[in-house]
Amino acid sequence: MSSSISSSEPVRSPWGGFALTLVGVAVALLVAILAFAYAVDPYDTGRSSLFEKVGVRPQGPRTAAASRGRDEAYNAAIFGNSHIQLLSPERLKQSTGLDFVQLSVPASGPKEQLVLIDWFLRHRDKAPEAIVISADEEWCTLDPTMANKKPFPFWLFSANPLDYARNLLRYDILEEVPRRLGYVFGDEERARPDGYWNYEPEYRNLGYATDPTLRQRLEKRPESDSQVLDQDPMAGQRHFPAADSLKALAGSLPARTRLVVVFPPNYKNYLTLPRTARGYQDQACKAALRSALGDRPRTALIDWRVDRPENRDPDLYFDLTHYRLPIAHLVEADIAGALKQMP
């Protein structure tokens, strides 16, 4: 008598079980890493209080701004890039009585700066006393996306917690988590809370104040200034998206918040000439930004991007758009004066 054994069930390979186990372990490990990174909160965003310690270790302003921007010790803030970075929160406090934080990020444009303004506003229990915005040439872009030219961690300031959590899975976070723990439990110094950075020593060390080759760059105008145009070839065709964003911001600010927009200084050879492509563009941009402010109360616009004695002095500039402390002090004085004049 013979018998045969048959089965409809497939024979499972031991490799299949191993692969499933491996995937399961990998997923569990990723979830654990993500949960731990979220709990550590490496850039002090306030999303977790498990390893909480005020401030962050010394680091670049792109990431340090998450901690500084939510620090309610400050009731006023400065936004922009290196063209406004030299303004001192301490000196402004002496002249205005307001506690300023510097949230400027070098090589940033309006897109990044508006994100930082939103972060600052979202983390205030009380309406801020003042906001200062540097509207440099980057604010004159015609690009509707206002695309950032340098990398920026938009996810770090996102209002969407899932967006933030998803972006914690990156290599630089794995590097920053132990650094954060070292700062929390160690004796590492805290990054300057008010965000001020005096870039003069760095510029001097690079020779911008003494190197003849670098100094000669101050006397060269952009090539686009060489052609004189009888009329604006784009009259009525320009649209400045940053002006739209400024209008929306001005309309949404609390009534008590004073708003100061600054057109930061340029050296004379970078100031636009009339009847040139740059001249027409700058004129139209300034008009659009002024219009965006409308008749909002407690608002001022300060224009340093004009011909004036200080902007003709090469000893007050490192390059065409980066001025030195004497001009920074004058800009601070103008801001303080504008704030004091607001009811």
Tab-separated table of C-alpha atoms in Angstrom:
chain	number	residue	atom	x	y	z
A	1	MET	CA	0.000	0.000	0.000
A	2	SER	CA	1.425	3.317	-0.960
A	3	SER	CA	0.424	6.732	0.061
A	4	SER	CA	1.282	10.175	-1.202
A	5	ILE	CA	1.422	13.370	0.760
A	6	SER	CA	0.383	16.578	-0.925
A	7	SER	CA	-0.069	20.081	0.439
A	8	SER	CA	-1.388	23.278	-1.038
A	9	GLU	CA	0.648	25.370	1.359
A	10	PRO	CA	3.826	26.875	-0.145
A	11	VAL	CA	7.136	26.006	1.421
A	12	ARG	CA	8.511	29.104	3.131
A	13	SER	CA	12.163	29.896	2.693
A	14	PRO	CA	14.061	30.723	5.890
A	15	TRP	CA	15.433	33.775	4.050
A	16	GLY	CA	11.942	35.251	3.828
A	17	GLY	CA	11.557	35.211	7.588
A	18	PHE	CA	15.016	36.678	8.004
A	19	ALA	CA	14.197	39.527	5.604
A	20	LEU	CA	10.964	40.338	7.435
A	21	THR	CA	12.783	40.341	10.751
A	22	LEU	CA	15.501	42.574	9.366
A	23	VAL	CA	12.966	45.065	8.026
A	24	GLY	CA	11.095	45.012	11.327
A	25	VAL	CA	14.267	45.671	13.301
A	26	ALA	CA	15.278	48.491	10.945
A	27	VAL	CA	11.864	50.157	11.243
A	28	ALA	CA	11.914	49.817	15.018
A	29	LEU	CA	15.416	51.290	15.145
A	30	LEU	CA	14.410	54.247	12.983
A	31	VAL	CA	11.364	54.896	15.142
A	32	ALA	CA	13.514	54.709	18.275
A	33	ILE	CA	16.080	57.122	16.824
A	34	LEU	CA	13.323	59.495	15.742
A	35	ALA	CA	11.636	59.367	19.154
A	36	PHE	CA	14.935	59.936	20.952
A	37	ALA	CA	15.877	62.861	18.687
A	38	TYR	CA	12.431	64.385	19.211
A	39	ALA	CA	12.812	64.033	22.975
A	40	VAL	CA	16.313	65.534	23.003
A	41	ASP	CA	15.122	68.465	20.861
A	42	PRO	CA	18.657	69.155	19.522
A	43	TYR	CA	18.014	72.774	18.524
A	44	ASP	CA	15.891	73.763	21.531
A	45	THR	CA	12.690	74.349	19.553
A	46	GLY	CA	10.527	73.820	22.625
A	47	ARG	CA	8.775	70.794	21.157
A	48	SER	CA	10.053	68.621	24.021
A	49	SER	CA	10.928	69.476	27.617
A	50	LEU	CA	12.571	66.180	28.563
A	51	PHE	CA	16.143	67.467	28.161
A	52	GLU	CA	15.349	71.138	28.535
A	53	LYS	CA	18.016	73.744	29.138
A	54	VAL	CA	17.824	77.393	28.168
A	55	GLY	CA	19.660	78.276	24.973
A	56	VAL	CA	21.924	76.311	22.659
A	57	ARG	CA	25.619	75.671	22.270
A	58	PRO	CA	27.547	77.999	19.886
A	59	GLN	CA	26.416	77.328	16.305
A	60	GLY	CA	25.278	79.073	13.146
A	61	PRO	CA	22.300	81.447	13.238
A	62	ARG	CA	20.241	79.254	10.882
A	63	THR	CA	19.710	76.700	13.628
A	64	ALA	CA	20.331	78.853	16.711
A	65	ALA	CA	17.393	81.051	15.658
A	66	ALA	CA	14.962	78.323	16.722
A	67	SER	CA	15.976	78.798	20.346
A	68	ARG	CA	16.551	82.549	20.219
A	69	GLY	CA	13.323	83.236	18.375
A	70	ARG	CA	11.165	81.635	21.055
A	71	ASP	CA	12.977	83.238	23.982
A	72	GLU	CA	10.389	85.502	25.573
A	73	ALA	CA	13.077	87.521	27.310
A	74	TYR	CA	13.040	89.518	24.076
A	75	ASN	CA	10.157	91.768	23.111
A	76	ALA	CA	11.696	93.064	19.880
A	77	ALA	CA	13.642	91.516	17.006
A	78	ILE	CA	15.789	92.336	13.973
A	79	PHE	CA	15.404	90.307	10.785
A	80	GLY	CA	17.537	90.293	7.665
A	81	ASN	CA	20.951	89.063	6.583
A	82	SER	CA	24.532	90.288	6.949
A	83	HIS	CA	23.417	93.715	5.693
A	84	ILE	CA	21.758	94.338	9.062
A	85	GLN	CA	23.752	91.903	11.230
A	86	LEU	CA	26.037	94.616	12.611
A	87	LEU	CA	23.191	96.302	14.518
A	88	SER	CA	23.657	95.682	18.221
A	89	PRO	CA	20.741	94.611	20.460
A	90	GLU	CA	22.587	96.028	23.461
A	91	ARG	CA	22.999	99.483	21.928
A	92	LEU	CA	19.387	99.494	20.753
A	93	LYS	CA	18.237	98.613	24.259
A	94	GLN	CA	20.224	101.526	25.657
A	95	SER	CA	18.486	103.927	23.291
A	96	THR	CA	14.974	102.437	23.237
A	97	GLY	CA	14.550	100.421	26.430
A	98	LEU	CA	13.457	97.421	24.335
A	99	ASP	CA	15.002	93.965	24.578
A	100	PHE	CA	16.115	93.164	21.031
A	101	VAL	CA	17.254	89.819	19.650
A	102	GLN	CA	19.233	89.551	16.420
A	103	LEU	CA	17.586	86.958	14.182
A	104	SER	CA	19.433	87.917	11.023
A	105	VAL	CA	20.840	85.049	8.944
A	106	PRO	CA	23.734	85.738	6.548
A	107	ALA	CA	23.049	85.022	2.866
A	108	SER	CA	19.303	84.760	3.451
A	109	GLY	CA	16.487	86.404	1.526
A	110	PRO	CA	12.882	87.388	2.188
A	111	LYS	CA	11.574	83.815	2.087
A	112	GLU	CA	13.750	82.682	4.982
A	113	GLN	CA	13.341	85.949	6.896
A	114	LEU	CA	9.552	85.791	6.712
A	115	VAL	CA	9.679	82.260	8.126
A	116	LEU	CA	11.752	83.530	11.057
A	117	ILE	CA	9.361	86.425	11.648
A	118	ASP	CA	6.471	83.945	11.746
A	119	TRP	CA	8.387	81.760	14.233
A	120	PHE	CA	9.107	84.758	16.454
A	121	LEU	CA	5.469	85.884	16.435
A	122	ARG	CA	4.135	82.394	17.116
A	123	HIS	CA	6.226	82.146	20.254
A	124	ARG	CA	5.095	85.313	22.008
A	125	ASP	CA	2.515	85.276	24.786
A	126	LYS	CA	2.400	89.059	24.485
A	127	ALA	CA	2.500	91.146	21.342
A	128	PRO	CA	6.102	92.159	20.585
A	129	GLU	CA	6.985	95.798	21.031
A	130	ALA	CA	8.917	96.161	17.779
A	131	ILE	CA	10.024	94.353	14.645
A	132	VAL	CA	12.839	95.657	12.435
A	133	ILE	CA	13.171	94.257	8.917
A	134	SER	CA	16.068	94.847	6.561
A	135	ALA	CA	14.714	94.967	3.003
A	136	ASP	CA	17.836	94.787	0.877
A	137	GLU	CA	18.167	94.056	-2.836
A	138	GLU	CA	17.027	90.470	-2.249
A	139	TRP	CA	13.574	91.841	-1.474
A	140	CYS	CA	13.409	93.151	-5.034
A	141	THR	CA	13.325	89.704	-6.609
A	142	LEU	CA	10.723	89.060	-9.310
A	143	ASP	CA	10.787	85.310	-8.664
A	144	PRO	CA	7.278	84.419	-7.433
A	145	THR	CA	8.722	81.666	-5.232
A	146	MET	CA	11.367	83.948	-3.686
A	147	ALA	CA	13.660	80.919	-3.929
A	148	ASN	CA	16.410	80.764	-1.320
A	149	LYS	CA	19.944	80.864	-2.694
A	150	LYS	CA	21.543	79.059	0.240
A	151	PRO	CA	20.300	75.987	2.151
A	152	PHE	CA	17.914	76.802	4.981
A	153	PRO	CA	16.202	74.482	7.520
A	154	PHE	CA	12.600	75.489	6.845
A	155	TRP	CA	11.433	72.295	8.566
A	156	LEU	CA	12.964	73.460	11.839
A	157	PHE	CA	10.493	76.355	12.004
A	158	SER	CA	7.507	74.520	10.550
A	159	ALA	CA	4.111	74.848	12.207
A	160	ASN	CA	3.434	71.260	11.152
A	161	PRO	CA	4.800	68.841	13.810
A	162	LEU	CA	4.876	65.979	11.306
A	163	ASP	CA	7.061	68.008	8.961
A	164	TYR	CA	9.450	68.666	11.830
A	165	ALA	CA	9.496	65.055	13.002
A	166	ARG	CA	10.017	63.660	9.498
A	167	ASN	CA	13.057	65.859	8.983
A	168	LEU	CA	14.728	64.671	12.168
A	169	LEU	CA	15.850	61.622	10.186
A	170	ARG	CA	19.019	63.170	8.805
A	171	TYR	CA	22.726	62.768	9.425
A	172	ASP	CA	23.312	66.204	10.925
A	173	ILE	CA	20.705	65.450	13.585
A	174	LEU	CA	22.645	62.320	14.581
A	175	GLU	CA	25.649	64.599	15.053
A	176	GLU	CA	23.738	67.284	16.942
A	177	VAL	CA	21.909	65.033	19.430
A	178	PRO	CA	25.070	64.136	21.424
A	179	ARG	CA	26.204	67.754	21.236
A	180	ARG	CA	22.889	68.849	22.710
A	181	LEU	CA	23.210	66.293	25.488
A	182	GLY	CA	26.748	67.519	26.117
A	183	TYR	CA	25.425	71.053	26.445
A	184	VAL	CA	22.525	70.037	28.704
A	185	PHE	CA	24.570	67.899	31.078
A	186	GLY	CA	28.004	69.431	30.614
A	187	ASP	CA	29.577	72.830	31.094
A	188	GLU	CA	29.783	73.919	27.452
A	189	GLU	CA	29.264	77.635	27.002
A	190	ARG	CA	25.954	78.993	25.748
A	191	ALA	CA	25.725	80.725	22.390
A	192	ARG	CA	25.171	84.451	22.770
A	193	PRO	CA	21.445	84.710	23.616
A	194	ASP	CA	20.765	87.927	21.702
A	195	GLY	CA	22.366	86.632	18.489
A	196	TYR	CA	24.726	89.564	17.958
A	197	TRP	CA	27.771	89.002	15.796
A	198	ASN	CA	30.281	91.746	15.079
A	199	TYR	CA	31.793	90.679	11.761
A	200	GLU	CA	34.414	93.468	11.671
A	201	PRO	CA	37.303	91.346	13.061
A	202	GLU	CA	36.680	88.619	10.479
A	203	TYR	CA	36.596	91.113	7.609
A	204	ARG	CA	39.800	92.769	8.821
A	205	ASN	CA	41.534	89.402	9.135
A	206	LEU	CA	40.572	88.653	5.528
A	207	GLY	CA	42.211	91.895	4.401
A	208	TYR	CA	39.084	93.811	3.410
A	209	ALA	CA	40.329	96.909	5.231
A	210	THR	CA	43.929	96.821	3.957
A	211	ASP	CA	44.383	94.585	0.895
A	212	PRO	CA	44.749	96.911	-2.147
A	213	THR	CA	43.105	94.374	-4.461
A	214	LEU	CA	40.049	94.067	-2.243
A	215	ARG	CA	39.907	97.805	-1.667
A	216	GLN	CA	39.890	98.440	-5.419
A	217	ARG	CA	36.659	96.475	-5.738
A	218	LEU	CA	34.895	99.349	-4.005
A	219	GLU	CA	35.519	101.545	-7.031
A	220	LYS	CA	33.958	99.185	-9.578
A	221	ARG	CA	30.343	99.545	-10.579
A	222	PRO	CA	28.127	96.672	-11.769
A	223	GLU	CA	28.229	96.287	-15.537
A	224	SER	CA	24.456	96.686	-15.688
A	225	ASP	CA	24.901	100.352	-14.710
A	226	SER	CA	26.803	101.154	-17.900
A	227	GLN	CA	23.802	101.348	-20.239
A	228	VAL	CA	21.541	104.406	-20.065
A	229	LEU	CA	17.919	103.773	-21.026
A	230	ASP	CA	15.568	106.529	-22.141
A	231	GLN	CA	12.661	104.759	-20.503
A	232	ASP	CA	11.937	101.824	-18.248
A	233	PRO	CA	11.600	98.770	-20.537
A	234	MET	CA	9.535	96.954	-17.862
A	235	ALA	CA	7.356	99.824	-16.702
A	236	GLY	CA	4.198	98.425	-15.126
A	237	GLN	CA	5.265	94.813	-15.705
A	238	ARG	CA	7.144	94.100	-12.493
A	239	HIS	CA	5.566	92.253	-9.610
A	240	PHE	CA	7.442	91.979	-6.329
A	241	PRO	CA	6.238	88.974	-4.310
A	242	ALA	CA	8.136	90.134	-1.228
A	243	ALA	CA	6.020	93.306	-1.230
A	244	ASP	CA	2.884	91.146	-1.153
A	245	SER	CA	4.270	89.232	1.811
A	246	LEU	CA	5.217	92.454	3.599
A	247	LYS	CA	1.698	93.794	3.084
A	248	ALA	CA	0.194	90.624	4.560
A	249	LEU	CA	2.592	90.778	7.502
A	250	ALA	CA	1.916	94.452	8.204
A	251	GLY	CA	-1.805	93.775	8.156
A	252	SER	CA	-1.537	90.844	10.559
A	253	LEU	CA	0.721	92.378	13.208
A	254	PRO	CA	-0.803	93.314	16.555
A	255	ALA	CA	-1.712	97.000	16.704
A	256	ARG	CA	0.759	97.695	19.516
A	257	THR	CA	3.726	96.256	17.595
A	258	ARG	CA	5.900	98.919	16.000
A	259	LEU	CA	7.236	97.998	12.568
A	260	VAL	CA	10.387	99.490	11.075
A	261	VAL	CA	11.535	98.588	7.566
A	262	VAL	CA	15.096	99.557	6.673
A	263	PHE	CA	16.629	99.789	3.201
A	264	PRO	CA	20.200	99.038	4.358
A	265	PRO	CA	23.226	101.087	3.280
A	266	ASN	CA	25.204	100.524	0.084
A	267	TYR	CA	28.497	102.092	-0.904
A	268	LYS	CA	28.174	104.835	-3.517
A	269	ASN	CA	29.367	102.639	-6.381
A	270	TYR	CA	26.636	100.109	-5.723
A	271	LEU	CA	23.851	102.642	-5.399
A	272	THR	CA	21.722	102.459	-8.529
A	273	LEU	CA	22.000	105.139	-11.191
A	274	PRO	CA	18.920	106.779	-12.702
A	275	ARG	CA	17.829	105.635	-16.160
A	276	THR	CA	19.571	102.248	-15.872
A	277	ALA	CA	18.032	98.783	-15.589
A	278	ARG	CA	19.046	98.518	-11.910
A	279	GLY	CA	17.848	102.041	-11.264
A	280	TYR	CA	14.391	101.405	-12.651
A	281	GLN	CA	14.192	98.105	-10.777
A	282	ASP	CA	15.232	99.638	-7.464
A	283	GLN	CA	12.850	102.564	-7.848
A	284	ALA	CA	9.923	100.266	-8.594
A	285	CYS	CA	10.843	97.917	-5.748
A	286	LYS	CA	11.069	100.677	-3.170
A	287	ALA	CA	7.717	102.038	-4.306
A	288	ALA	CA	6.137	98.597	-3.982
A	289	LEU	CA	7.509	98.077	-0.475
A	290	ARG	CA	6.384	101.530	0.624
A	291	SER	CA	2.934	100.841	-0.777
A	292	ALA	CA	2.836	97.505	1.060
A	293	LEU	CA	3.110	99.328	4.379
A	294	GLY	CA	0.155	101.505	3.438
A	295	ASP	CA	-1.029	103.768	6.214
A	296	ARG	CA	-0.499	101.283	9.030
A	297	PRO	CA	-0.033	103.139	12.328
A	298	ARG	CA	3.172	102.670	14.309
A	299	THR	CA	5.143	101.979	11.155
A	300	ALA	CA	8.239	103.614	9.702
A	301	LEU	CA	10.494	103.186	6.683
A	302	ILE	CA	14.151	104.224	6.819
A	303	ASP	CA	16.021	104.517	3.522
A	304	TRP	CA	19.796	104.262	3.760
A	305	ARG	CA	20.116	103.013	0.187
A	306	VAL	CA	20.573	106.569	-1.054
A	307	ASP	CA	23.408	108.959	-1.795
A	308	ARG	CA	24.643	110.496	1.453
A	309	PRO	CA	28.086	111.445	2.808
A	310	GLU	CA	28.595	108.251	4.794
A	311	ASN	CA	27.947	106.126	1.721
A	312	ARG	CA	30.701	107.929	-0.168
A	313	ASP	CA	33.395	107.186	2.405
A	314	PRO	CA	35.363	104.013	1.486
A	315	ASP	CA	36.781	103.826	4.992
A	316	LEU	CA	33.281	103.064	6.272
A	317	TYR	CA	32.862	100.009	4.019
A	318	PHE	CA	34.481	96.600	3.657
A	319	ASP	CA	32.817	95.929	0.327
A	320	LEU	CA	29.981	97.397	-1.708
A	321	THR	CA	27.229	96.268	0.662
A	322	HIS	CA	28.917	95.597	4.010
A	323	TYR	CA	29.465	98.690	6.107
A	324	ARG	CA	31.425	99.212	9.294
A	325	LEU	CA	30.458	100.058	12.858
A	326	PRO	CA	30.228	103.864	12.465
A	327	ILE	CA	27.419	103.435	9.925
A	328	ALA	CA	25.801	100.700	12.028
A	329	HIS	CA	25.640	103.169	14.920
A	330	LEU	CA	23.916	105.735	12.699
A	331	VAL	CA	21.368	103.210	11.455
A	332	GLU	CA	20.680	102.205	15.057
A	333	ALA	CA	20.133	105.860	15.937
A	334	ASP	CA	17.642	106.242	13.079
A	335	ILE	CA	15.745	103.143	14.199
A	336	ALA	CA	15.676	104.352	17.795
A	337	GLY	CA	14.447	107.758	16.676
A	338	ALA	CA	11.686	106.238	14.562
A	339	LEU	CA	10.526	104.014	17.426
A	340	LYS	CA	10.423	106.908	19.863
A	341	GLN	CA	8.297	108.975	17.476
A	342	MET	CA	5.587	106.318	17.243
A	343	PRO	CA	2.694	106.899	19.635
